[in-house]
Amino acid sequence: MTTPLFRNFERIVFFTGAGLSAESGIPTFRGKGGVWSQYDYKEYACQEAFERDPEKVWDFLDVRRGAVGKCEPNAGHRVIAEVQKAKPATAIVTQNVDGLHARAGGRDVIELHGSLWRVRCDRERVVRKDASVSMGSRKCSCGEYLRPDIVWFGDMLDERVVRRAIKALESADLIVSVGTSGVVYPAADLPRIAVRGGATSVEINLEDTPVSEMFEYRLRGPASEWLAKMNA
Ligand code: BJW
């Protein structure tokens, strides 16, 4: 089977995960050296943990913001942005919270799990951008702790964001899943919408995942290398 090339498709959806940003130096979540091997997600990535000890969660987030802020988009992010520029019906649906797609030139990025660079006050129902490393103030002017606008375990995904992703997936002629372990739901199941709609399907990963059988083409190796090959 010859590898599908971007030039033969018009409505491409890139569905990305932490493995894409690994080549920028951002640790993935699972596996050796992953965030969850060092930090228990029950202590750092759910609402209960935040309510128990917001300062501890913000300390963790400040470390993440410091590390991610120093990283640059890599060749994989740039290929995706380039393809989107050449083919305007391309959509980028990401589970990543690092903002690297947009920094590489990606447009209208659909961020399923939110952003490390937005905070919100749940009391005032306000969301705002905040790219400061080491949050100046961890509290809103109303006195409530600000929360990162990230989707933690047990949080519902934002319905409007999911709707945008579904719309793009329903009309896709090519779905390319890149660097995700496919274990976090409901995200892991979304590419199936494009597959059911008849899109050609590709999974790029270093290894097989629990959802690999969904994809017609299973390309094994670093994301940036396969994305460059598909961009020939
Ligand atoms: C490379 C590479 C290279 C490396 N090139 N590849 C059914 C059973 C049990 C529980 C649930 C269930 N359904 C839903 C749930 C609950 C839960 C869930 O899915 N749990 C599972 C883990 C079991 N889901 C939720 O809670 C979601 N909400 C929800 O379902 O609401 C309704 C509900 C509420 C209550 C109960 C039940 C339902 C929300 C999930 C939000 C996830 N949020 C996080 C937190 C970030 C926190 C932070 O940043 O501080 O988002 S978790 C983390 O995982 C992050 C990621 O976006 C997400 C996905 O990870 P990703 O991107 O796949 O990364 P990795 O590390 O897992 O994989 C990297 C991959 O790259 C690997 O495969 C490598 O091989 C590969 N790779 N280098 C190519 N160079």
PDB file of C-alpha atoms in Angstrom, residues 59-223:
ATOM      1  CA  ASP A  59       2.803  24.998  41.507  1.00  0.00           C
ATOM      2  CA  PHE A  60       2.596  22.032  39.115  1.00  0.00           C
ATOM      3  CA  LEU A  61       1.082  24.213  36.383  1.00  0.00           C
ATOM      4  CA  ASP A  62       3.745  26.885  36.809  1.00  0.00           C
ATOM      5  CA  VAL A  63       6.416  24.234  36.249  1.00  0.00           C
ATOM      6  CA  ARG A  64       4.563  23.054  33.104  1.00  0.00           C
ATOM      7  CA  ARG A  65       4.070  26.614  31.826  1.00  0.00           C
ATOM      8  CA  GLY A  66       7.766  27.334  32.395  1.00  0.00           C
ATOM      9  CA  ALA A  67       8.865  24.215  30.514  1.00  0.00           C
ATOM     10  CA  VAL A  68       6.340  24.462  27.642  1.00  0.00           C
ATOM     11  CA  GLY A  69       6.942  28.206  27.238  1.00  0.00           C
ATOM     12  CA  LYS A  70      10.571  27.498  26.350  1.00  0.00           C
ATOM     13  CA  CYS A  71       9.649  25.001  23.602  1.00  0.00           C
ATOM     14  CA  GLU A  72       9.199  25.827  19.934  1.00  0.00           C
ATOM     15  CA  PRO A  73       6.876  24.228  17.365  1.00  0.00           C
ATOM     16  CA  ASN A  74       8.667  21.460  15.468  1.00  0.00           C
ATOM     17  CA  ALA A  75       8.741  20.377  11.823  1.00  0.00           C
ATOM     18  CA  GLY A  76       5.543  18.324  12.319  1.00  0.00           C
ATOM     19  CA  HIS A  77       3.548  21.356  13.533  1.00  0.00           C
ATOM     20  CA  ARG A  78       4.925  23.344  10.595  1.00  0.00           C
ATOM     21  CA  VAL A  79       3.913  20.736   7.980  1.00  0.00           C
ATOM     22  CA  ILE A  80       0.374  20.707   9.406  1.00  0.00           C
ATOM     23  CA  ALA A  81       0.159  24.519   9.246  1.00  0.00           C
ATOM     24  CA  GLU A  82       1.558  24.483   5.701  1.00  0.00           C
ATOM     25  CA  VAL A  83      -1.001  21.906   4.538  1.00  0.00           C
ATOM     26  CA  GLN A  84      -3.792  23.960   6.107  1.00  0.00           C
ATOM     27  CA  LYS A  85      -2.572  27.064   4.294  1.00  0.00           C
ATOM     28  CA  ALA A  86      -2.539  25.232   0.939  1.00  0.00           C
ATOM     29  CA  LYS A  87      -5.878  23.502   1.595  1.00  0.00           C
ATOM     30  CA  PRO A  88      -8.166  25.852   3.533  1.00  0.00           C
ATOM     31  CA  ALA A  89     -10.733  23.151   4.379  1.00  0.00           C
ATOM     32  CA  THR A  90      -8.129  21.479   6.608  1.00  0.00           C
ATOM     33  CA  ALA A  91      -8.967  21.312  10.327  1.00  0.00           C
ATOM     34  CA  ILE A  92      -6.649  20.819  13.271  1.00  0.00           C
ATOM     35  CA  VAL A  93      -8.263  18.999  16.193  1.00  0.00           C
ATOM     36  CA  THR A  94      -5.862  18.642  19.086  1.00  0.00           C
ATOM     37  CA  GLN A  95      -5.837  17.186  22.571  1.00  0.00           C
ATOM     38  CA  ASN A  96      -2.741  19.241  23.319  1.00  0.00           C
ATOM     39  CA  VAL A  97      -2.929  22.229  25.637  1.00  0.00           C
ATOM     40  CA  ASP A  98       0.473  23.660  24.659  1.00  0.00           C
ATOM     41  CA  GLY A  99      -0.596  26.121  21.944  1.00  0.00           C
ATOM     42  CA  LEU A 100       2.141  24.981  19.530  1.00  0.00           C
ATOM     43  CA  HIS A 101      -0.184  24.480  16.533  1.00  0.00           C
ATOM     44  CA  ALA A 102      -1.163  28.154  16.613  1.00  0.00           C
ATOM     45  CA  ARG A 103       2.436  29.243  17.165  1.00  0.00           C
ATOM     46  CA  ALA A 104       3.399  27.263  14.023  1.00  0.00           C
ATOM     47  CA  GLY A 105       0.754  29.171  12.026  1.00  0.00           C
ATOM     48  CA  GLY A 106      -2.199  26.793  12.477  1.00  0.00           C
ATOM     49  CA  ARG A 107      -5.592  28.486  12.149  1.00  0.00           C
ATOM     50  CA  ASP A 108      -8.813  27.979  14.154  1.00  0.00           C
ATOM     51  CA  VAL A 109      -7.253  25.167  16.149  1.00  0.00           C
ATOM     52  CA  ILE A 110      -9.907  23.039  17.860  1.00  0.00           C
ATOM     53  CA  GLU A 111      -8.515  22.464  21.363  1.00  0.00           C
ATOM     54  CA  LEU A 112     -10.498  19.560  22.817  1.00  0.00           C
ATOM     55  CA  HIS A 113      -8.767  19.658  26.207  1.00  0.00           C
ATOM     56  CA  GLY A 114      -8.448  23.432  26.520  1.00  0.00           C
ATOM     57  CA  SER A 115      -5.309  25.487  26.871  1.00  0.00           C
ATOM     58  CA  LEU A 116      -2.501  25.932  29.348  1.00  0.00           C
ATOM     59  CA  TRP A 117      -2.506  29.588  28.293  1.00  0.00           C
ATOM     60  CA  ARG A 118      -6.043  30.463  29.366  1.00  0.00           C
ATOM     61  CA  VAL A 119      -7.416  30.869  32.870  1.00  0.00           C
ATOM     62  CA  ARG A 120     -10.954  31.210  34.067  1.00  0.00           C
ATOM     63  CA  CYS A 121     -12.909  32.292  37.097  1.00  0.00           C
ATOM     64  CA  ASP A 122     -15.748  29.883  37.644  1.00  0.00           C
ATOM     65  CA  ARG A 123     -17.503  32.286  40.019  1.00  0.00           C
ATOM     66  CA  GLU A 124     -17.577  35.172  37.517  1.00  0.00           C
ATOM     67  CA  ARG A 125     -17.735  32.865  34.457  1.00  0.00           C
ATOM     68  CA  VAL A 126     -14.871  34.726  32.808  1.00  0.00           C
ATOM     69  CA  VAL A 127     -12.179  33.171  30.612  1.00  0.00           C
ATOM     70  CA  ARG A 128      -9.052  35.067  29.619  1.00  0.00           C
ATOM     71  CA  LYS A 129      -5.691  34.496  27.986  1.00  0.00           C
ATOM     72  CA  ASP A 130      -2.706  34.437  30.295  1.00  0.00           C
ATOM     73  CA  ALA A 131       0.716  33.536  28.997  1.00  0.00           C
ATOM     74  CA  SER A 132       2.668  34.574  32.064  1.00  0.00           C
ATOM     75  CA  VAL A 133       5.095  32.021  33.368  1.00  0.00           C
ATOM     76  CA  SER A 134       4.553  31.832  37.086  1.00  0.00           C
ATOM     77  CA  MET A 135       1.077  33.244  37.307  1.00  0.00           C
ATOM     78  CA  GLY A 136       1.229  36.764  38.706  1.00  0.00           C
ATOM     79  CA  SER A 137      -1.856  36.270  40.785  1.00  0.00           C
ATOM     80  CA  ARG A 138      -3.515  32.920  41.251  1.00  0.00           C
ATOM     81  CA  LYS A 139      -6.715  34.618  42.299  1.00  0.00           C
ATOM     82  CA  CYS A 140      -9.335  36.589  40.427  1.00  0.00           C
ATOM     83  CA  SER A 141     -10.144  40.127  41.565  1.00  0.00           C
ATOM     84  CA  CYS A 142     -13.323  38.634  43.098  1.00  0.00           C
ATOM     85  CA  GLY A 143     -11.175  36.580  45.491  1.00  0.00           C
ATOM     86  CA  GLU A 144     -11.836  33.156  43.911  1.00  0.00           C
ATOM     87  CA  TYR A 145      -8.896  31.024  42.741  1.00  0.00           C
ATOM     88  CA  LEU A 146      -8.416  31.187  38.962  1.00  0.00           C
ATOM     89  CA  ARG A 147      -8.519  27.793  37.276  1.00  0.00           C
ATOM     90  CA  PRO A 148      -6.551  26.772  34.213  1.00  0.00           C
ATOM     91  CA  ASP A 149      -8.948  26.459  31.253  1.00  0.00           C
ATOM     92  CA  ILE A 150      -7.841  22.844  30.800  1.00  0.00           C
ATOM     93  CA  VAL A 151     -10.165  19.847  30.651  1.00  0.00           C
ATOM     94  CA  TRP A 152      -9.199  17.711  33.624  1.00  0.00           C
ATOM     95  CA  PHE A 153     -10.228  14.123  34.289  1.00  0.00           C
ATOM     96  CA  GLY A 154     -13.913  14.019  35.154  1.00  0.00           C
ATOM     97  CA  ASP A 155     -14.595  17.379  33.432  1.00  0.00           C
ATOM     98  CA  MET A 156     -17.013  17.479  30.545  1.00  0.00           C
ATOM     99  CA  LEU A 157     -15.504  18.658  27.273  1.00  0.00           C
ATOM    100  CA  ASP A 158     -16.864  21.988  26.013  1.00  0.00           C
ATOM    101  CA  GLU A 159     -19.855  21.094  23.863  1.00  0.00           C
ATOM    102  CA  ARG A 160     -19.213  23.874  21.339  1.00  0.00           C
ATOM    103  CA  VAL A 161     -15.643  22.684  20.827  1.00  0.00           C
ATOM    104  CA  VAL A 162     -16.740  19.070  20.373  1.00  0.00           C
ATOM    105  CA  ARG A 163     -19.392  20.180  17.886  1.00  0.00           C
ATOM    106  CA  ARG A 164     -16.765  21.977  15.785  1.00  0.00           C
ATOM    107  CA  ALA A 165     -14.595  18.853  15.812  1.00  0.00           C
ATOM    108  CA  ILE A 166     -17.499  16.614  14.789  1.00  0.00           C
ATOM    109  CA  LYS A 167     -18.447  18.952  11.949  1.00  0.00           C
ATOM    110  CA  ALA A 168     -14.929  18.843  10.529  1.00  0.00           C
ATOM    111  CA  LEU A 169     -14.700  15.060  10.952  1.00  0.00           C
ATOM    112  CA  GLU A 170     -18.045  14.424   9.257  1.00  0.00           C
ATOM    113  CA  SER A 171     -16.877  16.007   6.020  1.00  0.00           C
ATOM    114  CA  ALA A 172     -13.236  14.846   6.075  1.00  0.00           C
ATOM    115  CA  ASP A 173     -11.747  12.980   3.127  1.00  0.00           C
ATOM    116  CA  LEU A 174      -8.555  12.215   5.087  1.00  0.00           C
ATOM    117  CA  ILE A 175      -8.147  11.742   8.851  1.00  0.00           C
ATOM    118  CA  VAL A 176      -4.604  11.701  10.218  1.00  0.00           C
ATOM    119  CA  SER A 177      -4.204  10.798  13.881  1.00  0.00           C
ATOM    120  CA  VAL A 178      -0.774  11.852  15.108  1.00  0.00           C
ATOM    121  CA  GLY A 179       0.969  10.915  18.373  1.00  0.00           C
ATOM    122  CA  THR A 180      -1.911  10.002  20.641  1.00  0.00           C
ATOM    123  CA  SER A 181      -2.202   6.915  22.830  1.00  0.00           C
ATOM    124  CA  GLY A 182      -5.953   6.717  22.122  1.00  0.00           C
ATOM    125  CA  VAL A 183      -6.860   5.914  25.712  1.00  0.00           C
ATOM    126  CA  VAL A 184      -8.573   9.128  26.798  1.00  0.00           C
ATOM    127  CA  TYR A 185     -12.288   9.348  26.075  1.00  0.00           C
ATOM    128  CA  PRO A 186     -14.346  10.771  24.515  1.00  0.00           C
ATOM    129  CA  ALA A 187     -11.477  12.131  22.348  1.00  0.00           C
ATOM    130  CA  ALA A 188     -10.126   8.696  21.376  1.00  0.00           C
ATOM    131  CA  ASP A 189     -13.311   7.789  19.562  1.00  0.00           C
ATOM    132  CA  LEU A 190     -13.733  10.964  17.515  1.00  0.00           C
ATOM    133  CA  PRO A 191     -11.636   9.894  14.472  1.00  0.00           C
ATOM    134  CA  ARG A 192     -14.158   7.078  13.966  1.00  0.00           C
ATOM    135  CA  ILE A 193     -16.648   9.691  12.737  1.00  0.00           C
ATOM    136  CA  ALA A 194     -14.410  10.418   9.751  1.00  0.00           C
ATOM    137  CA  VAL A 195     -13.730   6.714   9.185  1.00  0.00           C
ATOM    138  CA  ARG A 196     -17.470   5.957   9.145  1.00  0.00           C
ATOM    139  CA  GLY A 197     -17.937   8.809   6.689  1.00  0.00           C
ATOM    140  CA  GLY A 198     -15.573   7.102   4.265  1.00  0.00           C
ATOM    141  CA  ALA A 199     -12.398   9.146   4.864  1.00  0.00           C
ATOM    142  CA  THR A 200      -9.019   7.576   4.192  1.00  0.00           C
ATOM    143  CA  SER A 201      -7.522   7.016   7.652  1.00  0.00           C
ATOM    144  CA  VAL A 202      -3.956   7.177   8.888  1.00  0.00           C
ATOM    145  CA  GLU A 203      -2.459   6.698  12.337  1.00  0.00           C
ATOM    146  CA  ILE A 204       1.071   7.966  12.935  1.00  0.00           C
ATOM    147  CA  ASN A 205       2.649   6.735  16.160  1.00  0.00           C
ATOM    148  CA  LEU A 206       5.829   5.137  17.459  1.00  0.00           C
ATOM    149  CA  GLU A 207       3.767   2.099  18.434  1.00  0.00           C
ATOM    150  CA  ASP A 208       0.374   0.397  18.142  1.00  0.00           C
ATOM    151  CA  THR A 209      -2.423   1.822  20.277  1.00  0.00           C
ATOM    152  CA  PRO A 210      -5.751   0.401  21.502  1.00  0.00           C
ATOM    153  CA  VAL A 211      -7.482   2.213  18.611  1.00  0.00           C
ATOM    154  CA  SER A 212      -5.046   1.280  15.816  1.00  0.00           C
ATOM    155  CA  GLU A 213      -7.521  -1.132  14.210  1.00  0.00           C
ATOM    156  CA  MET A 214      -9.657   1.883  13.301  1.00  0.00           C
ATOM    157  CA  PHE A 215      -7.061   3.087  10.804  1.00  0.00           C
ATOM    158  CA  GLU A 216      -6.326   1.767   7.329  1.00  0.00           C
ATOM    159  CA  TYR A 217      -2.721   3.018   7.307  1.00  0.00           C
ATOM    160  CA  ARG A 218      -0.634   2.555  10.470  1.00  0.00           C
ATOM    161  CA  LEU A 219       2.619   4.425  10.068  1.00  0.00           C
ATOM    162  CA  ARG A 220       5.213   3.679  12.736  1.00  0.00           C
ATOM    163  CA  GLY A 221       7.926   6.216  13.547  1.00  0.00           C
ATOM    164  CA  PRO A 222       8.392   9.868  14.532  1.00  0.00           C
ATOM    165  CA  ALA A 223       5.517  12.195  13.621  1.00  0.00           C
TER     166      ALA A 223
END
